[in-house]
Short mmCIF file of C-alpha atoms and ligand atoms in Angstrom, two decimals:
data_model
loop_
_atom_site.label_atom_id
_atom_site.label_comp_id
_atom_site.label_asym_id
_atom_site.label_seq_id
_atom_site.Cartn_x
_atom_site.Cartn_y
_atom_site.Cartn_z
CA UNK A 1 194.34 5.66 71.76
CA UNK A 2 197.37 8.20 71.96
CA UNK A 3 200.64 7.87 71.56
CA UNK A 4 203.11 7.68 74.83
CA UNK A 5 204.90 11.57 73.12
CA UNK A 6 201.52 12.52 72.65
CA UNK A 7 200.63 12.21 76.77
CA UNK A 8 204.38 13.19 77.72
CA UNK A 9 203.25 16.43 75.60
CA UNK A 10 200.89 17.11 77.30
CA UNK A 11 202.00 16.57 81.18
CA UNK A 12 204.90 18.77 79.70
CA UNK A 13 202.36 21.40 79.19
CA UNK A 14 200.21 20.84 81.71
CA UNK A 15 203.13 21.31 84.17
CA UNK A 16 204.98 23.76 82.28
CA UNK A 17 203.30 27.14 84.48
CA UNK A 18 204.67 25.39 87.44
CA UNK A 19 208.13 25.07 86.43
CA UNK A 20 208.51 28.62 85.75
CA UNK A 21 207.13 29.54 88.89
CA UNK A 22 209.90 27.62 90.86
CA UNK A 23 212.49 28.42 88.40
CA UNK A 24 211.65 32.50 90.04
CA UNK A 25 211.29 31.30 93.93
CA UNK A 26 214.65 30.67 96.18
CA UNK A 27 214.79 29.03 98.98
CA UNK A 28 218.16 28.97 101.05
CA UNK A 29 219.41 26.05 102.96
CA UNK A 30 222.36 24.50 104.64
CA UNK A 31 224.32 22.46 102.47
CA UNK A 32 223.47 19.02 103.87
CA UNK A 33 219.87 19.54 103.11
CA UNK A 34 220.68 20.57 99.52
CA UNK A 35 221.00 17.12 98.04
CA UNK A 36 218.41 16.74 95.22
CA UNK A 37 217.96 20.28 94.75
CA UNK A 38 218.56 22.13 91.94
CA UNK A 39 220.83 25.54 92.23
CA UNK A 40 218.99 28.71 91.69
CA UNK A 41 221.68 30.95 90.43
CA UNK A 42 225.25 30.65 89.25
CA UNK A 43 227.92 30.24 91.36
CA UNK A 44 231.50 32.11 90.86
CA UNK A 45 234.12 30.61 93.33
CA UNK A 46 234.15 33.19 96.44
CA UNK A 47 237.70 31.78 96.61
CA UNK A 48 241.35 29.98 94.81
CA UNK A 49 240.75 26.08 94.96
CA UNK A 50 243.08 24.94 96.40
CA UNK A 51 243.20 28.41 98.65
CA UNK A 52 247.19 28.50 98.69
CA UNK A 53 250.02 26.83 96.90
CA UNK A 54 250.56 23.26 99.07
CA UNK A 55 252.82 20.09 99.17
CA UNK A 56 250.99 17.12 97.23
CA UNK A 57 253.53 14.98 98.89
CA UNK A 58 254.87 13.77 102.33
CA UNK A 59 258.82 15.24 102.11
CA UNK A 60 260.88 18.32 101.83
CA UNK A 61 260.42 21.53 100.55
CA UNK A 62 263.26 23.11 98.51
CA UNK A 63 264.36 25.40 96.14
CA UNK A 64 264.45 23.42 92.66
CA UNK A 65 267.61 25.15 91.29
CA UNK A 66 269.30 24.24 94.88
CA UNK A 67 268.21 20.32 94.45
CA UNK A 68 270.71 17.89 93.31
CA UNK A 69 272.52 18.87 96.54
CA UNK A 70 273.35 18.38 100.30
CA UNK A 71 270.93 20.91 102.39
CA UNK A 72 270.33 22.25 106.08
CA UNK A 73 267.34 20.92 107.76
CA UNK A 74 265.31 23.72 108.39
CA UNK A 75 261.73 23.74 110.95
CA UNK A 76 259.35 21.02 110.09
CA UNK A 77 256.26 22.58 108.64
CA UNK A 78 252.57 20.56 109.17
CA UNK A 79 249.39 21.27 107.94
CA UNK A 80 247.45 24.28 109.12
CA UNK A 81 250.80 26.10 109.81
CA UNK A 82 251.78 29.54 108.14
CA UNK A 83 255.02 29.18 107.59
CA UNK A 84 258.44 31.56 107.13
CA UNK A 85 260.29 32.10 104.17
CA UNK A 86 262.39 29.56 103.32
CA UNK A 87 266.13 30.47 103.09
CA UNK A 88 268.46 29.79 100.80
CA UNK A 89 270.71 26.64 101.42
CA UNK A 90 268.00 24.84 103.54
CA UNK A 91 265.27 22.76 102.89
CA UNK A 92 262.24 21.77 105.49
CA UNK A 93 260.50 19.03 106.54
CA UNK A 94 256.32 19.24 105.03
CA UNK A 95 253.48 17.13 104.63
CA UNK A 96 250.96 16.90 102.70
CA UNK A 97 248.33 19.97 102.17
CA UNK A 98 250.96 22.39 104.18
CA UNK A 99 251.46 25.60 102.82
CA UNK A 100 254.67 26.16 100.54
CA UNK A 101 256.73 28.43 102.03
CA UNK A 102 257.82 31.60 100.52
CA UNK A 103 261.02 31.20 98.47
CA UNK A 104 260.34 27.43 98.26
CA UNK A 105 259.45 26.10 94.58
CA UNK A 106 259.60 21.89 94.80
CA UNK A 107 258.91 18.93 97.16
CA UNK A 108 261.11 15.73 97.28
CA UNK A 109 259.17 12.90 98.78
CA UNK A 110 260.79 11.89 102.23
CA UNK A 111 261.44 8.07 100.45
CA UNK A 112 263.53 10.06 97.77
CA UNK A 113 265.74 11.87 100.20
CA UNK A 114 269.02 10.56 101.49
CA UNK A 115 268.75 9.66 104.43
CA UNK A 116 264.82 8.86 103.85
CA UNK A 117 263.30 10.15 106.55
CA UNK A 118 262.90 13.47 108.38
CA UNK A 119 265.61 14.76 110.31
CA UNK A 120 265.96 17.22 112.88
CA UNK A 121 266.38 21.38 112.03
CA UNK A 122 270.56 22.03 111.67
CA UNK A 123 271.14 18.36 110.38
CA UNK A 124 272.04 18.06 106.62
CA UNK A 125 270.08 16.13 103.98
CA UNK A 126 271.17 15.08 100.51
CA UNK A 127 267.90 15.69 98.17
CA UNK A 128 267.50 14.32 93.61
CA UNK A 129 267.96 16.78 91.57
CA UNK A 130 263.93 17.98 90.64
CA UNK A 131 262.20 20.47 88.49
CA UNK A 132 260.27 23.30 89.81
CA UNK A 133 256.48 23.20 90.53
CA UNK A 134 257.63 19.28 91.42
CA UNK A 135 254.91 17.89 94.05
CA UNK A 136 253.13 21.21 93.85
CA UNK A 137 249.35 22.00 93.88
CA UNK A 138 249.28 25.64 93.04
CA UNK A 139 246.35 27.78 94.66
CA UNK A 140 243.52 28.25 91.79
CA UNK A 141 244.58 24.97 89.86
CA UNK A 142 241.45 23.26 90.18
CA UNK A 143 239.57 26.32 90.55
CA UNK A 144 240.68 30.10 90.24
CA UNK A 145 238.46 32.80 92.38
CA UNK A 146 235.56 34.27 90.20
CA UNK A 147 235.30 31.57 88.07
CA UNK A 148 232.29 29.54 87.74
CA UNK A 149 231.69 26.67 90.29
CA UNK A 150 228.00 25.70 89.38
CA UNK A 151 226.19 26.16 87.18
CA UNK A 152 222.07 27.53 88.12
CA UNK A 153 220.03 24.44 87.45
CA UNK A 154 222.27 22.03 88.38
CA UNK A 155 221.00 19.26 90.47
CA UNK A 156 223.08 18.99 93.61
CA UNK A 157 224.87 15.61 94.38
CA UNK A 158 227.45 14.73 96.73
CA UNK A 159 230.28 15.85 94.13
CA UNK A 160 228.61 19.51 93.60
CA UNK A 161 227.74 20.17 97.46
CA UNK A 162 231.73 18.92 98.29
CA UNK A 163 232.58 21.64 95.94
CA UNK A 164 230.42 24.23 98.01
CA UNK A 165 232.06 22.99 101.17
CA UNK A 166 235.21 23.21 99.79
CA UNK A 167 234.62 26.93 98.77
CA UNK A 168 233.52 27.36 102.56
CA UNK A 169 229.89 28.18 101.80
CA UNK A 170 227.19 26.48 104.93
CA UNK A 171 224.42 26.85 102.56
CA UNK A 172 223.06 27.20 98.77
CA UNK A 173 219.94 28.99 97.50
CA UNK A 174 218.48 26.32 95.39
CA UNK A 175 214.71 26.07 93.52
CA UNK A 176 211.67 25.50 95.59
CA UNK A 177 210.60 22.42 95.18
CA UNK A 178 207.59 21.54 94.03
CA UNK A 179 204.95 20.33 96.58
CA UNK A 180 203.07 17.22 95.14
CA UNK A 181 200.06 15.63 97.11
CA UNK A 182 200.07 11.60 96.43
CA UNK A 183 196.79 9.83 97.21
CA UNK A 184 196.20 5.98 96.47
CA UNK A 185 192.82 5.16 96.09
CA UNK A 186 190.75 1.66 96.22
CA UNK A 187 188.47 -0.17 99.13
CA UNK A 188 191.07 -3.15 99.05
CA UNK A 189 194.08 -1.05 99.93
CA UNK A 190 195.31 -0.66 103.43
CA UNK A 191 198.20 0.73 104.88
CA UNK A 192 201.38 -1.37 105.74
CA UNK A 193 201.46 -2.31 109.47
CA UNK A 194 198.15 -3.64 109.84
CA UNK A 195 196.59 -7.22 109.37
CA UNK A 196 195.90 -8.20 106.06
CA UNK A 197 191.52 -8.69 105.64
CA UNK A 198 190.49 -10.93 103.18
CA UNK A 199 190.64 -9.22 99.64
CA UNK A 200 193.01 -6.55 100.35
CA UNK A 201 195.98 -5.56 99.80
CA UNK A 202 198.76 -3.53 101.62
CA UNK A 203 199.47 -0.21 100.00
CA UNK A 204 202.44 -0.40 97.86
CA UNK A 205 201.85 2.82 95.53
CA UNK A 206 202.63 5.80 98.35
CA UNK A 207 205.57 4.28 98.86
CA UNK A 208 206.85 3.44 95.48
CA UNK A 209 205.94 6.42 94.09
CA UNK A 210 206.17 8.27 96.80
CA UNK A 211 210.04 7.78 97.17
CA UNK A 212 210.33 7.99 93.51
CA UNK A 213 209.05 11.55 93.70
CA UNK A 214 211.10 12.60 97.10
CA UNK A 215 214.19 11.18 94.63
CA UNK A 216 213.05 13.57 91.87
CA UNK A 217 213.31 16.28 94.34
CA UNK A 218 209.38 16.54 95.28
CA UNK A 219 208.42 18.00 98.69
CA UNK A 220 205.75 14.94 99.26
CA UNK A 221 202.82 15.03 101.33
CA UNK A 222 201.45 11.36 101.14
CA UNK A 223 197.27 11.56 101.73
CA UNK A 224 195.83 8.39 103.79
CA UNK A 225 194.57 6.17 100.84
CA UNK A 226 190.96 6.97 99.53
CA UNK A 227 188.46 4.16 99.41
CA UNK A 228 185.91 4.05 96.18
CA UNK A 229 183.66 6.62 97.25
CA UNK A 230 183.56 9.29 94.91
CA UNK A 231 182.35 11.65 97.27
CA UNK A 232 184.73 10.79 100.02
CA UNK A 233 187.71 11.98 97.12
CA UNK A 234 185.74 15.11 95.98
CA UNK A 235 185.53 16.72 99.53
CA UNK A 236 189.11 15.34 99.77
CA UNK A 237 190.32 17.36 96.69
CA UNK A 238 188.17 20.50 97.86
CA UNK A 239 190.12 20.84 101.41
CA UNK A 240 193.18 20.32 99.55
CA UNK A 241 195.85 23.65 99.93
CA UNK A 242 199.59 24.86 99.48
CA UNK A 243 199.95 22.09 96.49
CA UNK A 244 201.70 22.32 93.33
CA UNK A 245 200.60 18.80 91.87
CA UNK A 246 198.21 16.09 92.36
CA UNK A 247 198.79 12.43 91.36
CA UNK A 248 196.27 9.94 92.15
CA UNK A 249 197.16 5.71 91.96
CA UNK A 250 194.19 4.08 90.75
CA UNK A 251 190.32 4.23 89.88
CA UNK A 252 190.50 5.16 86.25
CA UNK A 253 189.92 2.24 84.07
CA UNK A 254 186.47 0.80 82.63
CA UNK A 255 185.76 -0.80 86.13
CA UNK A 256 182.21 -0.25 87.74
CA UNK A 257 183.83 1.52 90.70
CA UNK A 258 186.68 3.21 89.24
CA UNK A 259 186.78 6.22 92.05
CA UNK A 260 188.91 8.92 90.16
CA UNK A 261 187.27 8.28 87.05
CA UNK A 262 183.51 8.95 88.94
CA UNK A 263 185.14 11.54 90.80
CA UNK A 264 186.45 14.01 88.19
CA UNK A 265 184.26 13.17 85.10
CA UNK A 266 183.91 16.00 82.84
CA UNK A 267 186.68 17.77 84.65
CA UNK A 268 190.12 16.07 83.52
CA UNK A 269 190.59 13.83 80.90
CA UNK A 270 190.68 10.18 80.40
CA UNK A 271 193.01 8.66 78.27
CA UNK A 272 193.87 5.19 76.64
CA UNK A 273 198.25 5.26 76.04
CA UNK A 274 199.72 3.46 73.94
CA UNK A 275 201.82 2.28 76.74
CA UNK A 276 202.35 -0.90 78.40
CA UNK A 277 202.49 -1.12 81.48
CA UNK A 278 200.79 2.21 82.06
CA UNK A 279 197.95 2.18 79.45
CA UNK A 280 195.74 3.98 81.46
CA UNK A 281 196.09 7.57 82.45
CA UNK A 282 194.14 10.69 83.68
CA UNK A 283 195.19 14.61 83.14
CA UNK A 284 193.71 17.82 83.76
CA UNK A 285 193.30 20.46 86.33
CA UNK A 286 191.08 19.96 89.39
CA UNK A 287 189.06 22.56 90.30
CA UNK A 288 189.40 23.57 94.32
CA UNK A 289 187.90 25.12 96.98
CA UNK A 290 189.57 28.24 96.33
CA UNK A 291 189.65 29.01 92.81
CA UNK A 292 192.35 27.55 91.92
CA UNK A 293 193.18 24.97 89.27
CA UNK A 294 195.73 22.18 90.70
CA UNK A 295 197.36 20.85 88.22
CA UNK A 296 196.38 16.69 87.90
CA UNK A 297 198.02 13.51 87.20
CA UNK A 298 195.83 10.22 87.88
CA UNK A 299 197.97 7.23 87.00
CA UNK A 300 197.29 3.33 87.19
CA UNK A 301 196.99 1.35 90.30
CA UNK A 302 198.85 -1.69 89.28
CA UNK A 303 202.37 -1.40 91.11
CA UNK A 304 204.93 -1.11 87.94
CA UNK A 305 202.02 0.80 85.72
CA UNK A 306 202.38 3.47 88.65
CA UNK A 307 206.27 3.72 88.61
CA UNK A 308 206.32 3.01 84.65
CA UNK A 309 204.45 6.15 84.12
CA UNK A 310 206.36 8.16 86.09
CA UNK A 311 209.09 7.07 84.73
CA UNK A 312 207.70 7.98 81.27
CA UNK A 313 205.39 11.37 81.94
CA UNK A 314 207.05 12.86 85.12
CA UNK A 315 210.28 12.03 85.99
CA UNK A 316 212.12 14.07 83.33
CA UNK A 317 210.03 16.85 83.89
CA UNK A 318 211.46 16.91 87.30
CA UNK A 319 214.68 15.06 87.40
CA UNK A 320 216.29 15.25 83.73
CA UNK A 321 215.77 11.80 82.00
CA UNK A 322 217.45 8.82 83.06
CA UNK A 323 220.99 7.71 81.41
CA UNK A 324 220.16 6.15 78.44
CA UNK A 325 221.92 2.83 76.81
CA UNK A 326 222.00 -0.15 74.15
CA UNK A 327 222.19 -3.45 75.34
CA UNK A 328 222.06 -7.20 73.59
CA UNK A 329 219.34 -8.40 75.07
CA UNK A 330 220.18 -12.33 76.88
CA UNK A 331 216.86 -13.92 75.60
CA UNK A 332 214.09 -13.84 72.92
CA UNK A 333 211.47 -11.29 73.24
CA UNK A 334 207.46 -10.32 71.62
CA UNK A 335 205.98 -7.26 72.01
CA UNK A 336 202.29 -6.19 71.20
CA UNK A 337 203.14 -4.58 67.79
CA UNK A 338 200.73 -1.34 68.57
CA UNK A 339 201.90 -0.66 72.07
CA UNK A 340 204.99 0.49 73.62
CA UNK A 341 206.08 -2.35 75.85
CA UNK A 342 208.42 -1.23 78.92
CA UNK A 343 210.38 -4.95 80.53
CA UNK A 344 211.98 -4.91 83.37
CA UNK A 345 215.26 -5.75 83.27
CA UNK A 346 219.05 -6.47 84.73
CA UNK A 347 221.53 -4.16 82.75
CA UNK A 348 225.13 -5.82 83.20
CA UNK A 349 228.36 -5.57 80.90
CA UNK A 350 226.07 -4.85 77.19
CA UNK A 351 223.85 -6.86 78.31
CA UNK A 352 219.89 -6.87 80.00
CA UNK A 353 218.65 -10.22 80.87
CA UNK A 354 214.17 -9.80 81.03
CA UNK A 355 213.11 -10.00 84.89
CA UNK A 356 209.00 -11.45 85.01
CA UNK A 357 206.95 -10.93 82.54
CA UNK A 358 205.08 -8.18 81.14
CA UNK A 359 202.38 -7.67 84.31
CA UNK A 360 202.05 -5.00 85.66
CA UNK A 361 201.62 -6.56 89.30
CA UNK A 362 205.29 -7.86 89.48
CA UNK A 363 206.26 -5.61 91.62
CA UNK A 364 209.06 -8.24 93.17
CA UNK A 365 210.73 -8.45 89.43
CA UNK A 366 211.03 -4.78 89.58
CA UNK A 367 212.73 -4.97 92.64
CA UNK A 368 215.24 -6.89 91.48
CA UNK A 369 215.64 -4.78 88.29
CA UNK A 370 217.97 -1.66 87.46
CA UNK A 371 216.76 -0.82 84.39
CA UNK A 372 213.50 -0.38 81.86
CA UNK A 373 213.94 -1.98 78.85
CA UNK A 374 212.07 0.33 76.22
CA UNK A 375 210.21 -2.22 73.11
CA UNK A 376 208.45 0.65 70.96
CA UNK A 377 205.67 0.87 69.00
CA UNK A 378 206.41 -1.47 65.56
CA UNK A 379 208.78 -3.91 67.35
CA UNK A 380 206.63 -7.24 67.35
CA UNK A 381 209.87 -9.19 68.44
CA UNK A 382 213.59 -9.50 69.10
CA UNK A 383 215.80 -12.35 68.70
CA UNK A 384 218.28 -13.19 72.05
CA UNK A 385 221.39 -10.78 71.26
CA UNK A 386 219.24 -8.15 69.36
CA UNK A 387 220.46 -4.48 70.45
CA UNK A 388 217.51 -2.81 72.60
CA UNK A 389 217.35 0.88 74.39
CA UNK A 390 217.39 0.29 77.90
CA UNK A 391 217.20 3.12 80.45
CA UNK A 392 219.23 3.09 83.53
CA UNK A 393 217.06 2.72 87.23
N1 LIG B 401 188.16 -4.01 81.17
C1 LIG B 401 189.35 -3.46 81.33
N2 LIG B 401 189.97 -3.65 82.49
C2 LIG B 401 191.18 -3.11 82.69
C3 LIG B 401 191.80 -2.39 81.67
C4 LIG B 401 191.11 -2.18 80.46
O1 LIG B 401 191.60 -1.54 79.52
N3 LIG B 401 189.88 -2.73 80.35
N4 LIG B 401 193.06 -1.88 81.89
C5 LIG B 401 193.87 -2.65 82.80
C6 LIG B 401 195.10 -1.96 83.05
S1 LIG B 401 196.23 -2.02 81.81
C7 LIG B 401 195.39 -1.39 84.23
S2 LIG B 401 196.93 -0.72 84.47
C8 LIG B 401 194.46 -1.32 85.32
C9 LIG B 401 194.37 0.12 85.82
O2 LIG B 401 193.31 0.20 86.65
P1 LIG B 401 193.08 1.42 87.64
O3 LIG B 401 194.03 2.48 87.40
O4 LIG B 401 191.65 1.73 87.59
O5 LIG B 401 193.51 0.81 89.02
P2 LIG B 401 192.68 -0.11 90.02
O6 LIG B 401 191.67 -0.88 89.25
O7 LIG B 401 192.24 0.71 91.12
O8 LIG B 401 193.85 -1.07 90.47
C10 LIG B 401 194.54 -1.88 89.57
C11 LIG B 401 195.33 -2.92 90.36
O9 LIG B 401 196.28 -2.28 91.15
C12 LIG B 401 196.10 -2.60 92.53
N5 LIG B 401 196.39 -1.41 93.33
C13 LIG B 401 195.67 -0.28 93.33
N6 LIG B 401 196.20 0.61 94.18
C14 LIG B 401 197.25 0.02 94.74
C15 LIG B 401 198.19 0.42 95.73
N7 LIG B 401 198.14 1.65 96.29
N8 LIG B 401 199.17 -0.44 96.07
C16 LIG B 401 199.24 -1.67 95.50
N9 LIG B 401 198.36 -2.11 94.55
C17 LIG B 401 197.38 -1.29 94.19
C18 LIG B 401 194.66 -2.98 92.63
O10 LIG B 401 194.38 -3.79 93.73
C19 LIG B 401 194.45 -3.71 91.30
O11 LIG B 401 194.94 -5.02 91.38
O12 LIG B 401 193.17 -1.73 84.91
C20 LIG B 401 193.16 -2.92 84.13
N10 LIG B 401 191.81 -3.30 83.91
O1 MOO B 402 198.52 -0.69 81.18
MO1 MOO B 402 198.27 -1.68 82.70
O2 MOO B 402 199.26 -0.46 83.30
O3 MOO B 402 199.38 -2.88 81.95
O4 MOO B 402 198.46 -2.95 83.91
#
C-alpha cells in the first residue's frame, strides 16, 4: 500500500511534461471567455487607473484655497464631459466620475454647500472651508500606466478580468488548457435521461467529475460510458486523438470484471492508497494508435472516491489547492488508524459538523457539504471540539 504523497508524487510527475507544454502555448480570447484561465504573460497597465483625475462625490468643484467662501456658479459639468478650466472666483456644479477641471483642486458635496443643492451658472453659492485633493480620485491612484496589472499565471476571476476591462483590453492571451478525455466505465451505468433497468444505475461520475475538471479549467470531452468489455475500451483508447489526459471512473479493483484493470494490465499501474475514500487508483501512460503515450489517470467508481481523488491527486495540479482551515469539529469521530480518512463536512463559524458517514456512495451528503474534512494517517479518533484540517469546497 502507498502513501496518499507517495501517489500525489507521482501524478505530479506523471503530468509534469504537460504542464510545461501549456505553460509555452497561448491562446487569445475575449475577456468573457477568460474566466478560469490562467494568464500567459504579465500584464503592465496600457493605461492610469483611474484614466484622469475625477470627482468621488456628487457637488462642486473648487479651488481649495478659495473655499471657506461665497462663489459664482459656473457650467454644470457631468460625466463623460471634457471640461474648461475653471476660473478663479467660481466654482461648478460635478458629479461623480466627471473629470476635474483644470485649475480646480477640491469637491464639496452638494449636501455641504449652502444652499444644498445645485444652482444655476451666474448664481452665488457659499461652500466649507476644505483641503485640497478633498473628494478627489487622482488618475494612476489605483493603478499608474506601466505598472503591473497581472501577474502571468494568475487564474482569472471576475475581480482580475474587471481589471482588464477597466484597462480597456476585449481580450487576454491566457494558457491553453489542457484537453482531458473522461470516460466512466461499468455494464450497470447508463446515462441520465433514460429509464432506469433493473441493476443499474444512472451515471453520476461524467458529471461530477466532469464539472469538477471544466472548474479546474479543463477543456472536457466527456466519452459515452464504456461497458465491461475490455476490448470495447482498448479500441476505444486506440481511436483516441488531440488529448492531453485520460481519466477513467471505475473497473480497477479486485472484481472479476474490473474493465480498466483487464484493459491496461501490464501497461499502467495498479495501486492500493492509503486513502479513504479513494483507495483504489490506476497511473501510467496508455499507449495509442499513433505513438504516442497519453498520459493516464484511472480513479474509483464509487461517486465521492471519484471526486475525493481529484480532489487529492489532480486538482492542485490544475487549480492551486483549495483554501485550507482548522475547525472544532461538532461531534466525536474514529478513523482507520492506517488510512487517511477524508469526511464530508459543513464548515460554519470554526466549526465542521460530519455529513453521512464514511461511504463512498453518499453522494447526497456530499451535496450538502462545503468542505473535506482531512483525518490522516495515525489519527484513530477525535473527541467533539477537537481542532481538525478541513479544506474549503
Ligand atoms: N474485494 C474488494 N472489493 C473492493 C475493494 C477492495 O479493496 N477489495 N475496494 C472497494 C473500494 S474502496 C472501491 S472505491 C471500489 C472501487 O471499485 P472500482 O473502481 O473498480 O469501481 P466499480 O467497481 O466499477 O464501481 C464501484 C461502485 O461505483 C459505482 N459506479 C461506477 N461508475 C459509476 C458512475 N459513473 N456513476 C455512479 N456510480 C458509479 C458502481 O456501480 C459501484 O457501486 O471497489 C470496492 N470493492
Ligand atoms: O477507497 Mo473506496 O474509494 O472507499 O470506496
Amino acid at each position: 500500500m502507498r502513501t496518499v504523497s507517495e501517489h500525489q508524487r507521482d501524478v505530479a510527475e506523471l503530468l509534469a511534461p504537460l504542464f510545461a507544454q501549456l505553460d509555452s502555448e497561448a491562446e487569445t480570447v475575449p475577456l468573457r471567455e477568460a474566466l478560469h484561465r490562467v494568464l500567459f504573460a504579465d500584464l503592465l497597465a496600457p493605461i492610469d487607473l483611474p484614466p484622469f483625475d475625477n470627482s468621488q462625490m456628487d457637488g462642486y468643484v473648487l479651488r481649495a484655497a478659495e473655499s471657506g467662501a461665497s462663489l459664482f456658479v459656473a457650467a454644470t459639468i457631468p460625466a463623460g464631459s471634457n471640461p474648461a478650466e475653471l476660473a478663479s472666483g467660481q466654482a461648478a456644479p460635478i458629479m461623480t466620475g466627471a473629470k476635474i477641471p483644470a485649475g480646480a483642486d477640491a469637491v464639496v458635496p452638494v449636501e455641504l454647500a449652502e444652499p444644498a443643492r445645485f444652482l444655476e451658472p451666474g448664481a452665488q453659492v457659499r461652500l466649507p472651508s476644505v483641503p485640497t485633493d478633498h473628494f478627489i480620485r487622482r488618475a494612476g491612484s489605483d493603478l499608474a500606466a506601466g505598472q503591473l496589472a497581472l501577474r502571468a499565471g494568475t487564474r482569472l476571476g471576475p475581480a482580475q478580468l474587471g481589471l482588464a476591462a477597466a484597462l480597456g483590453l476585449a481580450e487576454l492571451q491566457v494558457r491553453r488548457r489542457p484537453r482531458v478525455t473522461l470516460l466512466s466505465t461499468g455494464d450497470e451505468v447508463l446515462p441520465p435521461g433514460q429509464p432506469l433497468r433493473p441493476g443499474a444505475i444512472y451515471d453520476a461520475n461524467s458529471t461530477l467529475l466532469g464539472t469538477a475538471l471544466v472548474e479546474a479549467g479543463a477543456q472536457l470531452r466527456v466519452l459515452p460510458s464504456l461497458p465491461d468489455d475490455p476490448a470495447e475500451l482498448a479500441a476505444t483508447l486506440n481511436r483516441l486523438e488531440d488529448v492531453d489526459l485520460l481519466i477513467s471512473t471505475g473497473g480497477i479493483s479486485q472484481g472479476a470484471y474490473e474493465v480498466v484493470k483487464q484493459a491496461l494490465a501490464g501497461k499502467v499501474e495498479f495501486h492500493s492508497v492509503a486513502m479513504q475514500p479513494g483507495g483504489p487508483q490506476a497511473i501510467g501512460a496508455v499507449p495509442t494508435a499513433s505513438g504516442v503515450r497519453l498520459p493516464f489517470l484511472g480513479f474509483p467508481g464509487n461517486p465521492v472516491s471519484t471526486l475525493v481523488s481529484f480532489e487529492m491527486f489532480l486538482r492542485p495540479l490544475l487549480a492551486g489547492p483549495r483554501t485550507v482551515v482548522r475547525a472544532r469539529i461538532t461531534s466525536a469521530v474514529s478513523s482507520p488508524e492506517a488510512k487517511h480518512q477524508v469526511r464530508r463536512g459543513f464548515f460554519q463559524a470554526g466549526t465542521v459538523e460530519l455529513l453521512g458517514g464514511p461511504g463512498s456512495h453518499l453522494l447526497h451528503a456530499l451535496s450538502t457539504a462545503n468542505a473535506l474534512v482531512q483525518l490522516p494517517v495515525g489519527l484513530t479518533a477525535l473527541e467533539a471540539e477537537e481542532e481538525v484540517e478541513v479544506w474549503l469546497l
